[in-house]
PDB file of C-alpha atoms in Angstrom:
ATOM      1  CA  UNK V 108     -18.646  -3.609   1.453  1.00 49.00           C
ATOM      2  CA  UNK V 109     -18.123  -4.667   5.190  1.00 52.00           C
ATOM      3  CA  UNK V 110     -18.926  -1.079   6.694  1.00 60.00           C
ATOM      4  CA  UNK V 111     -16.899  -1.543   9.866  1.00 74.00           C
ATOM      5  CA  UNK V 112     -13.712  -3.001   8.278  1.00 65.00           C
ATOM      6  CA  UNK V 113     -13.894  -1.575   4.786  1.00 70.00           C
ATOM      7  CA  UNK V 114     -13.450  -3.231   1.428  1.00 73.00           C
ATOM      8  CA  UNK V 115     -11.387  -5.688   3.413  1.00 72.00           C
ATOM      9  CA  UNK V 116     -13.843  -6.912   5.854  1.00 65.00           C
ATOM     10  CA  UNK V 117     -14.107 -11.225   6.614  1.00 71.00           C
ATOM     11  CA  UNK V 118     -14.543 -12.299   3.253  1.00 77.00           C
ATOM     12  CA  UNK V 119     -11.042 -11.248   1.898  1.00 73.00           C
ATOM     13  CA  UNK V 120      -9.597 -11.159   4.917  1.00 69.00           C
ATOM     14  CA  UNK V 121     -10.101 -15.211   4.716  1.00 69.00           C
ATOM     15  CA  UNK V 122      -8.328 -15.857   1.834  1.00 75.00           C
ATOM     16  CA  UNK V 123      -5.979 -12.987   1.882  1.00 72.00           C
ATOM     17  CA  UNK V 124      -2.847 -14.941   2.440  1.00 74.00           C
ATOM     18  CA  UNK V 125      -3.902 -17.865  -0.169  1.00 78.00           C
ATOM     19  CA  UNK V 126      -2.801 -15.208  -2.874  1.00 70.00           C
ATOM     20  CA  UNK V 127      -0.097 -16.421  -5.475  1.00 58.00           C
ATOM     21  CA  UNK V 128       0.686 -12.818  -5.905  1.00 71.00           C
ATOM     22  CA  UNK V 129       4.240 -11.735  -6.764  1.00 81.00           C
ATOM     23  CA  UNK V 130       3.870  -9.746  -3.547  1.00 79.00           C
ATOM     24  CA  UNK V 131       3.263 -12.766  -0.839  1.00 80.00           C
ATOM     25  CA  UNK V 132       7.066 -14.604  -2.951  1.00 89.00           C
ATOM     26  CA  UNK V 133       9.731 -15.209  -0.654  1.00 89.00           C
ATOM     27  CA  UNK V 134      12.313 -13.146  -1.899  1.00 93.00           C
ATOM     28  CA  UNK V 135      10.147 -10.481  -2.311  1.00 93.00           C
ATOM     29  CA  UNK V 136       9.117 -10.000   1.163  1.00 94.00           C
ATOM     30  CA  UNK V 137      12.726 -11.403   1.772  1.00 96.00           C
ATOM     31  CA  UNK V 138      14.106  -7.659  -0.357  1.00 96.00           C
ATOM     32  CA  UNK V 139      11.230  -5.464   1.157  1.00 97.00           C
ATOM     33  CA  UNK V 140      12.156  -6.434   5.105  1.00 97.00           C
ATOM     34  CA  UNK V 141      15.976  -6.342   4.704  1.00 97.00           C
ATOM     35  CA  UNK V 142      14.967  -2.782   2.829  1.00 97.00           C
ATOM     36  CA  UNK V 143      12.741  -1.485   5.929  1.00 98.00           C
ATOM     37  CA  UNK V 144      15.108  -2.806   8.226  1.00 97.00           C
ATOM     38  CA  UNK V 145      18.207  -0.957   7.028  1.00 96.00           C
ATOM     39  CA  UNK V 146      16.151   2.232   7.315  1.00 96.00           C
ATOM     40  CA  UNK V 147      15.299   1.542  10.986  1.00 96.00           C
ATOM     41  CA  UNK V 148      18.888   1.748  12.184  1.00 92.00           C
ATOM     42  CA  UNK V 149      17.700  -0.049  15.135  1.00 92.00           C
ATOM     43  CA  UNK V 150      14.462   2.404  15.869  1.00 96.00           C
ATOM     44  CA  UNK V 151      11.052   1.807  15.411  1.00 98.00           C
ATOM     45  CA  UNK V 152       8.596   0.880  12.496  1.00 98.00           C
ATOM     46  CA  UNK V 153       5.176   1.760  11.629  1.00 98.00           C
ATOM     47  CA  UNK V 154       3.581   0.412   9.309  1.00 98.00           C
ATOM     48  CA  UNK V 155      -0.051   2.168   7.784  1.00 98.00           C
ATOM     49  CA  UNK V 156      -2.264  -0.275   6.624  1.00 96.00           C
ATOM     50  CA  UNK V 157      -0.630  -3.306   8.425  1.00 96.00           C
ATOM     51  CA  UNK V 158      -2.934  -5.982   7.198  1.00 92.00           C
ATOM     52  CA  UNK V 159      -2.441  -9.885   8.154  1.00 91.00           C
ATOM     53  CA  UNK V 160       1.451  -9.025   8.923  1.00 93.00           C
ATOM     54  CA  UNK V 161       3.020 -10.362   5.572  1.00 93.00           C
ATOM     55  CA  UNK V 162       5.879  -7.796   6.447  1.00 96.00           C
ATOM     56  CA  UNK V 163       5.374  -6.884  10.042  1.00 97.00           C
ATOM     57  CA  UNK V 164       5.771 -10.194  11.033  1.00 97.00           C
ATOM     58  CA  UNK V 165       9.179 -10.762   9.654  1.00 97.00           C
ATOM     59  CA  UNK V 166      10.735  -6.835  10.306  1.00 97.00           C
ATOM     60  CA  UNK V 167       9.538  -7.904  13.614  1.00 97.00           C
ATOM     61  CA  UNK V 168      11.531 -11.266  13.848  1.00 96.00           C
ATOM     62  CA  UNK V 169      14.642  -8.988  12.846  1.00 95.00           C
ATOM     63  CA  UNK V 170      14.209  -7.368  15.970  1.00 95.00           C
ATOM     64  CA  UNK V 171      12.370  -4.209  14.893  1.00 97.00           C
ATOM     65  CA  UNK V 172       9.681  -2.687  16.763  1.00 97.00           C
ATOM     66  CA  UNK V 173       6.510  -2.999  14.772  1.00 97.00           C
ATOM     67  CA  UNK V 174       3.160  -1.094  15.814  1.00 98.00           C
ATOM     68  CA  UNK V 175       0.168  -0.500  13.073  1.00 98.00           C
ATOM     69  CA  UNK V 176      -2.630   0.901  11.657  1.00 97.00           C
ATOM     70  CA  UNK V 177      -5.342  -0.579  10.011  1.00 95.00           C
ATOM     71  CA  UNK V 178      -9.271  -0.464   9.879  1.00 93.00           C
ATOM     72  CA  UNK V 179     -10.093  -4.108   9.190  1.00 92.00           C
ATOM     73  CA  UNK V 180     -10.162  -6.209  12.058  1.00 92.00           C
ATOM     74  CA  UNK V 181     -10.874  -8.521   9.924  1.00 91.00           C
ATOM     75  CA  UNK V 182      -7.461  -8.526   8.648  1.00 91.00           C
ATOM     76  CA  UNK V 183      -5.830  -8.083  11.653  1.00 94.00           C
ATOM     77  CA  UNK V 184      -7.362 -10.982  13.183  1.00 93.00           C
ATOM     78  CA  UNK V 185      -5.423 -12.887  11.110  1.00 92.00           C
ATOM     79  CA  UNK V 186      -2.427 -11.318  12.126  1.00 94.00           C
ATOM     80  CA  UNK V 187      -3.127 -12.002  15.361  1.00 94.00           C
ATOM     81  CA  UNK V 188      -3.511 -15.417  15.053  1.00 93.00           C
ATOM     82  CA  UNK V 189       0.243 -16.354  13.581  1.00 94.00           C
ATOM     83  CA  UNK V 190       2.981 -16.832  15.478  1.00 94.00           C
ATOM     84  CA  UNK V 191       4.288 -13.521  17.137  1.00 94.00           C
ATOM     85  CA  UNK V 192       0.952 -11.483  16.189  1.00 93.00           C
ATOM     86  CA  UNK V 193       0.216 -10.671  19.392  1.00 92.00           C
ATOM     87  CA  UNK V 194       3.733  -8.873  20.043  1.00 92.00           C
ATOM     88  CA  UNK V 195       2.716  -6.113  17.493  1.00 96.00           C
ATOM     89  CA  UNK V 196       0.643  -3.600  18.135  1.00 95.00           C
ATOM     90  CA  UNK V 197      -1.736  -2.514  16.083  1.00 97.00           C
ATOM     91  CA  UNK V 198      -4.529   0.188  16.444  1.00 97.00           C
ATOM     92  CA  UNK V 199      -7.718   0.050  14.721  1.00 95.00           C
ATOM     93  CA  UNK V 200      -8.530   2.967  12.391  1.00 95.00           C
ATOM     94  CA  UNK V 201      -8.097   5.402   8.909  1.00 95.00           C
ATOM     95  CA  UNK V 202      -4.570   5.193   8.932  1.00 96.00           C
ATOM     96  CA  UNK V 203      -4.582   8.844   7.009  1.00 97.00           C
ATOM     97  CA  UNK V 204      -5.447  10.171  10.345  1.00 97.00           C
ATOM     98  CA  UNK V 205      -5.356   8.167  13.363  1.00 97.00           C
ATOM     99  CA  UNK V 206      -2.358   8.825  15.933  1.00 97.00           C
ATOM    100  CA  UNK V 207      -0.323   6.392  17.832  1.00 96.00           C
ATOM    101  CA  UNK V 208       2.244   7.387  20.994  1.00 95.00           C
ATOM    102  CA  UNK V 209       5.564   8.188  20.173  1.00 95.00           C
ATOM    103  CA  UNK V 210       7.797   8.358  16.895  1.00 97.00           C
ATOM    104  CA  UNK V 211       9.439   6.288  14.613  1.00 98.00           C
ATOM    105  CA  UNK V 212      12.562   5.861  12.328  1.00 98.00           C
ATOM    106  CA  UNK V 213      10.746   4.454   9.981  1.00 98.00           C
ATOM    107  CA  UNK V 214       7.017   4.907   8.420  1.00 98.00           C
ATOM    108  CA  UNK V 215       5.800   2.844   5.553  1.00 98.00           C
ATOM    109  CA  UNK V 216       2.939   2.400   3.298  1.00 98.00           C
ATOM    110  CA  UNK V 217       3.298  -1.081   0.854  1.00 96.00           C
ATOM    111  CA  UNK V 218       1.638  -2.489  -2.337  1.00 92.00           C
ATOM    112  CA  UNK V 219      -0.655   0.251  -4.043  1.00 94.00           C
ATOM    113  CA  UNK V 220      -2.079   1.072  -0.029  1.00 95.00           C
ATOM    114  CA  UNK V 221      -1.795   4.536  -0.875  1.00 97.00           C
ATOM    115  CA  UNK V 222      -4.255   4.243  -3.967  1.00 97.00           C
ATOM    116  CA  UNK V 223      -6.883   3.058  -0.745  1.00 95.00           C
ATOM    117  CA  UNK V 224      -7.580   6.392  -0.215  1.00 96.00           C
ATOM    118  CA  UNK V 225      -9.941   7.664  -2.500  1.00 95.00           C
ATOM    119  CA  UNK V 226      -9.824  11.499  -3.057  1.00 96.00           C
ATOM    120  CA  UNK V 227      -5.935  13.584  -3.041  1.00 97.00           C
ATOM    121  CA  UNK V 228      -6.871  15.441   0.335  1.00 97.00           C
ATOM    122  CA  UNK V 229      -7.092  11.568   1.826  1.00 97.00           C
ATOM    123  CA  UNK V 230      -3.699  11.274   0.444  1.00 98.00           C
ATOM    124  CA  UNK V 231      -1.914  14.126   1.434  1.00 98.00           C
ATOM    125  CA  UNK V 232      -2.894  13.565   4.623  1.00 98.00           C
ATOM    126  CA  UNK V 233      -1.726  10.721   4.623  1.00 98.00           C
ATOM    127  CA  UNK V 234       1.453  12.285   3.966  1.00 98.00           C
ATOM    128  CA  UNK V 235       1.406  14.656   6.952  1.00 98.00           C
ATOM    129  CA  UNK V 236      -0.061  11.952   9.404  1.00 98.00           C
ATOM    130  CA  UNK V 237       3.044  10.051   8.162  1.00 98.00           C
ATOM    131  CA  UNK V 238       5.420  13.194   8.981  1.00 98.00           C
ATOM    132  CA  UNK V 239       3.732  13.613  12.557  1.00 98.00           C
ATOM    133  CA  UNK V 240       4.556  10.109  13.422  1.00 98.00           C
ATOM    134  CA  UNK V 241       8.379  10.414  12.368  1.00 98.00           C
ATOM    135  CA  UNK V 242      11.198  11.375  14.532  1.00 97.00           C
ATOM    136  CA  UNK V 243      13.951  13.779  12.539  1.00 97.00           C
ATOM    137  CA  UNK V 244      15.511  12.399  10.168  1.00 97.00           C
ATOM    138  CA  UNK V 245      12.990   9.408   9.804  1.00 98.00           C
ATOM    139  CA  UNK V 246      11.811   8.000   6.398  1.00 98.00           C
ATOM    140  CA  UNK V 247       8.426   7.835   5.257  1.00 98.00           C
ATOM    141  CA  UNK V 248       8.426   4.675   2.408  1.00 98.00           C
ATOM    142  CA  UNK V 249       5.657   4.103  -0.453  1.00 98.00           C
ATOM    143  CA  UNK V 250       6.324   0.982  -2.707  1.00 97.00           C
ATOM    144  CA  UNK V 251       3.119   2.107  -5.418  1.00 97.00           C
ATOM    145  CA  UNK V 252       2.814   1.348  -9.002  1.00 95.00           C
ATOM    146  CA  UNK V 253       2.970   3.636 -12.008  1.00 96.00           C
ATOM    147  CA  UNK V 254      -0.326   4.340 -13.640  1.00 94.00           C
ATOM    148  CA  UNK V 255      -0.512   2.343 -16.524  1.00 89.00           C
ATOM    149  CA  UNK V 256      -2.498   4.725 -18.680  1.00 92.00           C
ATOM    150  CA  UNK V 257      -0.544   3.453 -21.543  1.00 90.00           C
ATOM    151  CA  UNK V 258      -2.450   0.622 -21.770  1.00 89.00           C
ATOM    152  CA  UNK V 259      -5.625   2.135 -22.475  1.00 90.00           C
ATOM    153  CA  UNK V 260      -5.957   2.596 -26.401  1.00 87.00           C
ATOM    154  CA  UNK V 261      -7.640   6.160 -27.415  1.00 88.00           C
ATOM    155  CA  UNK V 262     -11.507   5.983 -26.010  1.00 89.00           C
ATOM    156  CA  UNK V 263     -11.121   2.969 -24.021  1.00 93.00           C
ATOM    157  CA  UNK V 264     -11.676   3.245 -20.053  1.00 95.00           C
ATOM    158  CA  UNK V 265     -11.045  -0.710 -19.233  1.00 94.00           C
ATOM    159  CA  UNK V 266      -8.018  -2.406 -19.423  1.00 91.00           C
ATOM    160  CA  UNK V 267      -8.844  -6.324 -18.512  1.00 92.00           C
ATOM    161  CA  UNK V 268      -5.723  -8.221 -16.493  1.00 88.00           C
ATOM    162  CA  UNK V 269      -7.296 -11.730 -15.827  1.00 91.00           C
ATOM    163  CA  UNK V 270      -9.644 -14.027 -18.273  1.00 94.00           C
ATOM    164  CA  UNK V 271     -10.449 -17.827 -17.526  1.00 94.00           C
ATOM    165  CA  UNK V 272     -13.937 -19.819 -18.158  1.00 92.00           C
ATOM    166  CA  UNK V 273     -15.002 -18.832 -14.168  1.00 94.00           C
ATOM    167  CA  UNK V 274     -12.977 -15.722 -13.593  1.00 93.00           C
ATOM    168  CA  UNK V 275     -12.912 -12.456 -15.248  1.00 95.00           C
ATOM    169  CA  UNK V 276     -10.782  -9.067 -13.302  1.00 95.00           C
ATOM    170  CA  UNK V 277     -10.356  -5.697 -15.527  1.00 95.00           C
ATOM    171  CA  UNK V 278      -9.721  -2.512 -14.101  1.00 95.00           C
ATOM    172  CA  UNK V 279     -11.865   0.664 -15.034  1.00 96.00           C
ATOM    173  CA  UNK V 280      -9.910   4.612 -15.297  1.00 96.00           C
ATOM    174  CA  UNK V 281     -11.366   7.675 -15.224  1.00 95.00           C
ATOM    175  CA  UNK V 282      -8.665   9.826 -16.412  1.00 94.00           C
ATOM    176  CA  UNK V 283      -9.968  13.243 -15.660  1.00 94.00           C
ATOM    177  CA  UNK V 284     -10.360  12.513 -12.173  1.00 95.00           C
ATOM    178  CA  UNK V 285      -7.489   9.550 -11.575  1.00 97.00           C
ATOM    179  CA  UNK V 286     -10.468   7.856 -10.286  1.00 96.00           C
ATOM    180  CA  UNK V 287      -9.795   3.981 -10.878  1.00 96.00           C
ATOM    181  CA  UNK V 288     -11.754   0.730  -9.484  1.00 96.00           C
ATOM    182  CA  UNK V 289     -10.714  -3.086  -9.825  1.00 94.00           C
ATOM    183  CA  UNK V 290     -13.402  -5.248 -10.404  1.00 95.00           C
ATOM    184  CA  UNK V 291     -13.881  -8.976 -10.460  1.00 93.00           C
ATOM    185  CA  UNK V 292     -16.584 -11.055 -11.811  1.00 95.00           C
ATOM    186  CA  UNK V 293     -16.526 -15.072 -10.030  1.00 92.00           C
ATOM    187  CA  UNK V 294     -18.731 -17.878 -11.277  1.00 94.00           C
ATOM    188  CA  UNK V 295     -18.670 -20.293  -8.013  1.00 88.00           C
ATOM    189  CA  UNK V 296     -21.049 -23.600  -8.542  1.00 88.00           C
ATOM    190  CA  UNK V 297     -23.013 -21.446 -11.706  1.00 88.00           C
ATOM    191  CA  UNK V 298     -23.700 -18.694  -9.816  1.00 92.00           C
ATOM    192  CA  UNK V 299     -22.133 -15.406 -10.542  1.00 92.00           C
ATOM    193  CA  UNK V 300     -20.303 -13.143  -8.002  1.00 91.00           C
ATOM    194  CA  UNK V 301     -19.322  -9.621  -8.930  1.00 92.00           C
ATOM    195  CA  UNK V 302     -17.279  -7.354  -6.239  1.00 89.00           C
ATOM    196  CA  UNK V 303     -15.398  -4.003  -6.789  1.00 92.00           C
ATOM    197  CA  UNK V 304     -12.649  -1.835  -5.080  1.00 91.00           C
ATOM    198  CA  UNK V 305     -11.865   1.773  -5.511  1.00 94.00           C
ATOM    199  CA  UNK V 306      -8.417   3.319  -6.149  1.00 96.00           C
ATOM    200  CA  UNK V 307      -7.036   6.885  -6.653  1.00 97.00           C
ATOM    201  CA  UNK V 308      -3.758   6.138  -8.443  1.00 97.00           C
ATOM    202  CA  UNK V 309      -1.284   9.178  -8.109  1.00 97.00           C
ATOM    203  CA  UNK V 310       2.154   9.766 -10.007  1.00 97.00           C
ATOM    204  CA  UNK V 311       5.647  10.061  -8.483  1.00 98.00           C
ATOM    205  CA  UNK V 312       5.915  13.677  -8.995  1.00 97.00           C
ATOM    206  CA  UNK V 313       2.010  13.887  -7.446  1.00 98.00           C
ATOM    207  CA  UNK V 314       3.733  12.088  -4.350  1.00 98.00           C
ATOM    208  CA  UNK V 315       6.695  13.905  -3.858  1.00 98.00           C
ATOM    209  CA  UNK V 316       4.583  17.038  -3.822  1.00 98.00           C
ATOM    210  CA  UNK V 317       2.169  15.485  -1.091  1.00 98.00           C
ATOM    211  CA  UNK V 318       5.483  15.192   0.779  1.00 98.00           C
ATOM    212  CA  UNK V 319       6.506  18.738   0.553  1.00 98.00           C
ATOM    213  CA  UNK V 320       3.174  20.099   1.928  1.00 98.00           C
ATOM    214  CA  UNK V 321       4.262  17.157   4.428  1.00 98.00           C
ATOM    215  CA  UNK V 322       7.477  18.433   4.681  1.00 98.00           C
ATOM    216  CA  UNK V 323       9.243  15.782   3.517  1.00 98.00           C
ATOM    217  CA  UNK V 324      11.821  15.826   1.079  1.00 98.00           C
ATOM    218  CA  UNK V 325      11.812  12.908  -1.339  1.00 98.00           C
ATOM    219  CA  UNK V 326      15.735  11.377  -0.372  1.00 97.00           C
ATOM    220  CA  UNK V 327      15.949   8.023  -2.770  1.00 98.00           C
ATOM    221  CA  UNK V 328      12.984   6.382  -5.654  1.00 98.00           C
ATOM    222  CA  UNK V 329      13.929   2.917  -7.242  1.00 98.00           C
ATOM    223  CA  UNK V 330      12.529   0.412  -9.730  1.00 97.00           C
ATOM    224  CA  UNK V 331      12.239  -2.431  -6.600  1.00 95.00           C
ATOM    225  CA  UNK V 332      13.232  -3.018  -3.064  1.00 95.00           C
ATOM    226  CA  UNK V 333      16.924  -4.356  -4.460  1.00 93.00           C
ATOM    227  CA  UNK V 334      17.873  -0.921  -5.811  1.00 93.00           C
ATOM    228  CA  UNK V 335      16.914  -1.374  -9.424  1.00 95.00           C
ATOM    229  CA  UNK V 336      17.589   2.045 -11.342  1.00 97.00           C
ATOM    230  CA  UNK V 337      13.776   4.187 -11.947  1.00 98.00           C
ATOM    231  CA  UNK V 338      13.381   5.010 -15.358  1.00 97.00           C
ATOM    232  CA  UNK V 339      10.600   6.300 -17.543  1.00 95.00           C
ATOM    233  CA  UNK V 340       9.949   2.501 -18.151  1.00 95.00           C
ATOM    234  CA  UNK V 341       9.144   1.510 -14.500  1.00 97.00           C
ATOM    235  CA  UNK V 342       6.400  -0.134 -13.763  1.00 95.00           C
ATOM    236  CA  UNK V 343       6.595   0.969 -10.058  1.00 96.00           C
ATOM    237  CA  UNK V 344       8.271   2.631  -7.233  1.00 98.00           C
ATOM    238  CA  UNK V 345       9.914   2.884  -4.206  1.00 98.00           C
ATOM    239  CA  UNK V 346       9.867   6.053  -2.651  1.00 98.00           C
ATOM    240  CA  UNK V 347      12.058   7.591   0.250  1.00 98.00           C
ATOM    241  CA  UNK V 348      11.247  10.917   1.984  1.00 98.00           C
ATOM    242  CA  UNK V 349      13.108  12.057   4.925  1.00 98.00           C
ATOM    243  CA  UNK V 350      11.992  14.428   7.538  1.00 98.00           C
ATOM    244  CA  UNK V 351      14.840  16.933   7.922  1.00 95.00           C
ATOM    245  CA  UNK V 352      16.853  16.504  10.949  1.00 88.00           C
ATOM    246  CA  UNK V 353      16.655  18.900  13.444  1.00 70.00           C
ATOM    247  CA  UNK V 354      19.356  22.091  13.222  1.00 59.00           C
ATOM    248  CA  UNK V 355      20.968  22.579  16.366  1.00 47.00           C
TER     249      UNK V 355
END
């Protein structure tokens, strides 16, 4: 692990973007902008773990403020050097508790970020960092899978997701502590390559009561950023908590 920037120091941050990732497809980010951007109602965004700008970039060209938090600049290099990275602000550090100036309409946290932070006091402060930073009646947004847990069999604690002659990626659960860890195993010109990342993963209900200690109150949860019903079948979630507005 790079120290300074994490688990996603120069290495990933490289090839970060190469990903064929249902995340990185068009219509994805396409759904997840026009999503954020509705919620803005012309304020400003901030976005926790901003990354190489796959969604800052474009809520940006839609003529939403964008400032972030991240603390690879690694990956933020690589923000900066597209087209319009330099217009978004960005400040280096643990996005559960570093501060920026000034509030926003609109906080958000995409792609399993959350399940970065490793233990649930990291995550519920998250949640109030989040609240801090929002203006009343702002939205705090998590897009997070669903644990999977039903795809470990009884006594099983690995659940593989990728197998091919050079590339092997499983996942390994530790279900009394919702401890989790991808892993990856890489044989580049014979010579094996084994890295691995750390998760907490947290239910829905977990969440929404991270955002009432936050107080938040969770407003709207779908399937998918184009308003897909949740059910108990989901495989993940979009979640919506609003700080109250203020009484007069």
């Amino acid at each position: 692990m790079d120290n300074r920037d994490g688990h996603f120091g120069e290495r990933v941050a490289a090839v970060y973007d190469d990903s064929s990732g249902e995340m990185f497809e068009p219509d994805v980010i396409d759904a997840t902008v026009g999503f954020l951007a509705g919620l803005t109602g012309g304020g400003r965004a901030l976005e926790l773990g901003i990354g190489t700008g796959r969604i800052a970039l474009p809520l940006a060209r839609r003529a939403v403020e964008v400032h972030g938090i991240d603390l690879s600049r690694a990956m933020v290099a690589r923000l900066r050097a597209k087209p319009g990275g330099d217009a978004i602000g960005v400040t280096i550090g643990d996005f559960a508790t570093t501060r920026v100036d000034g509030t926003f309409s609109v906080v958000y946290l995409l792609y399993n970020t959350i399940m970065n932070l490793t233990t649930q006091a990291e995550q519920v402060a998250c949640f109030r960092n989040a609240a801090a930073h929002l203006e009343p009646g702002g939205c705090f947004v998590i897009d997070v899978i669903v644990p999977e847990l039903r795809r470990l069999p009884a006594g099983q604690n690995v659940v593989p997701y990728h197998v091919s002659p050079t590339r092997w990626a499983f996942d390994i659960y530790d279900v009394a502590t919702q401890a989790t860890s991808s892993n990856y195993v890489e044989v580049v010109d014979g010579r094996g390559e084994y890295r691995s990342i750390p998760f907490r993963y947290v239910w829905p209900s977990e969440l929404d009561l991270m955002a009432q200690l936050a107080g938040l109150r969770l407003r709207e949860r779908w399937d998918g950023w184009t308003g897909e019903a949740f059910t108990s079948e989901s495989r993940r979630h979009v979640s919506v908590w609003e700080k109250p507005a203020c009484r007069t």
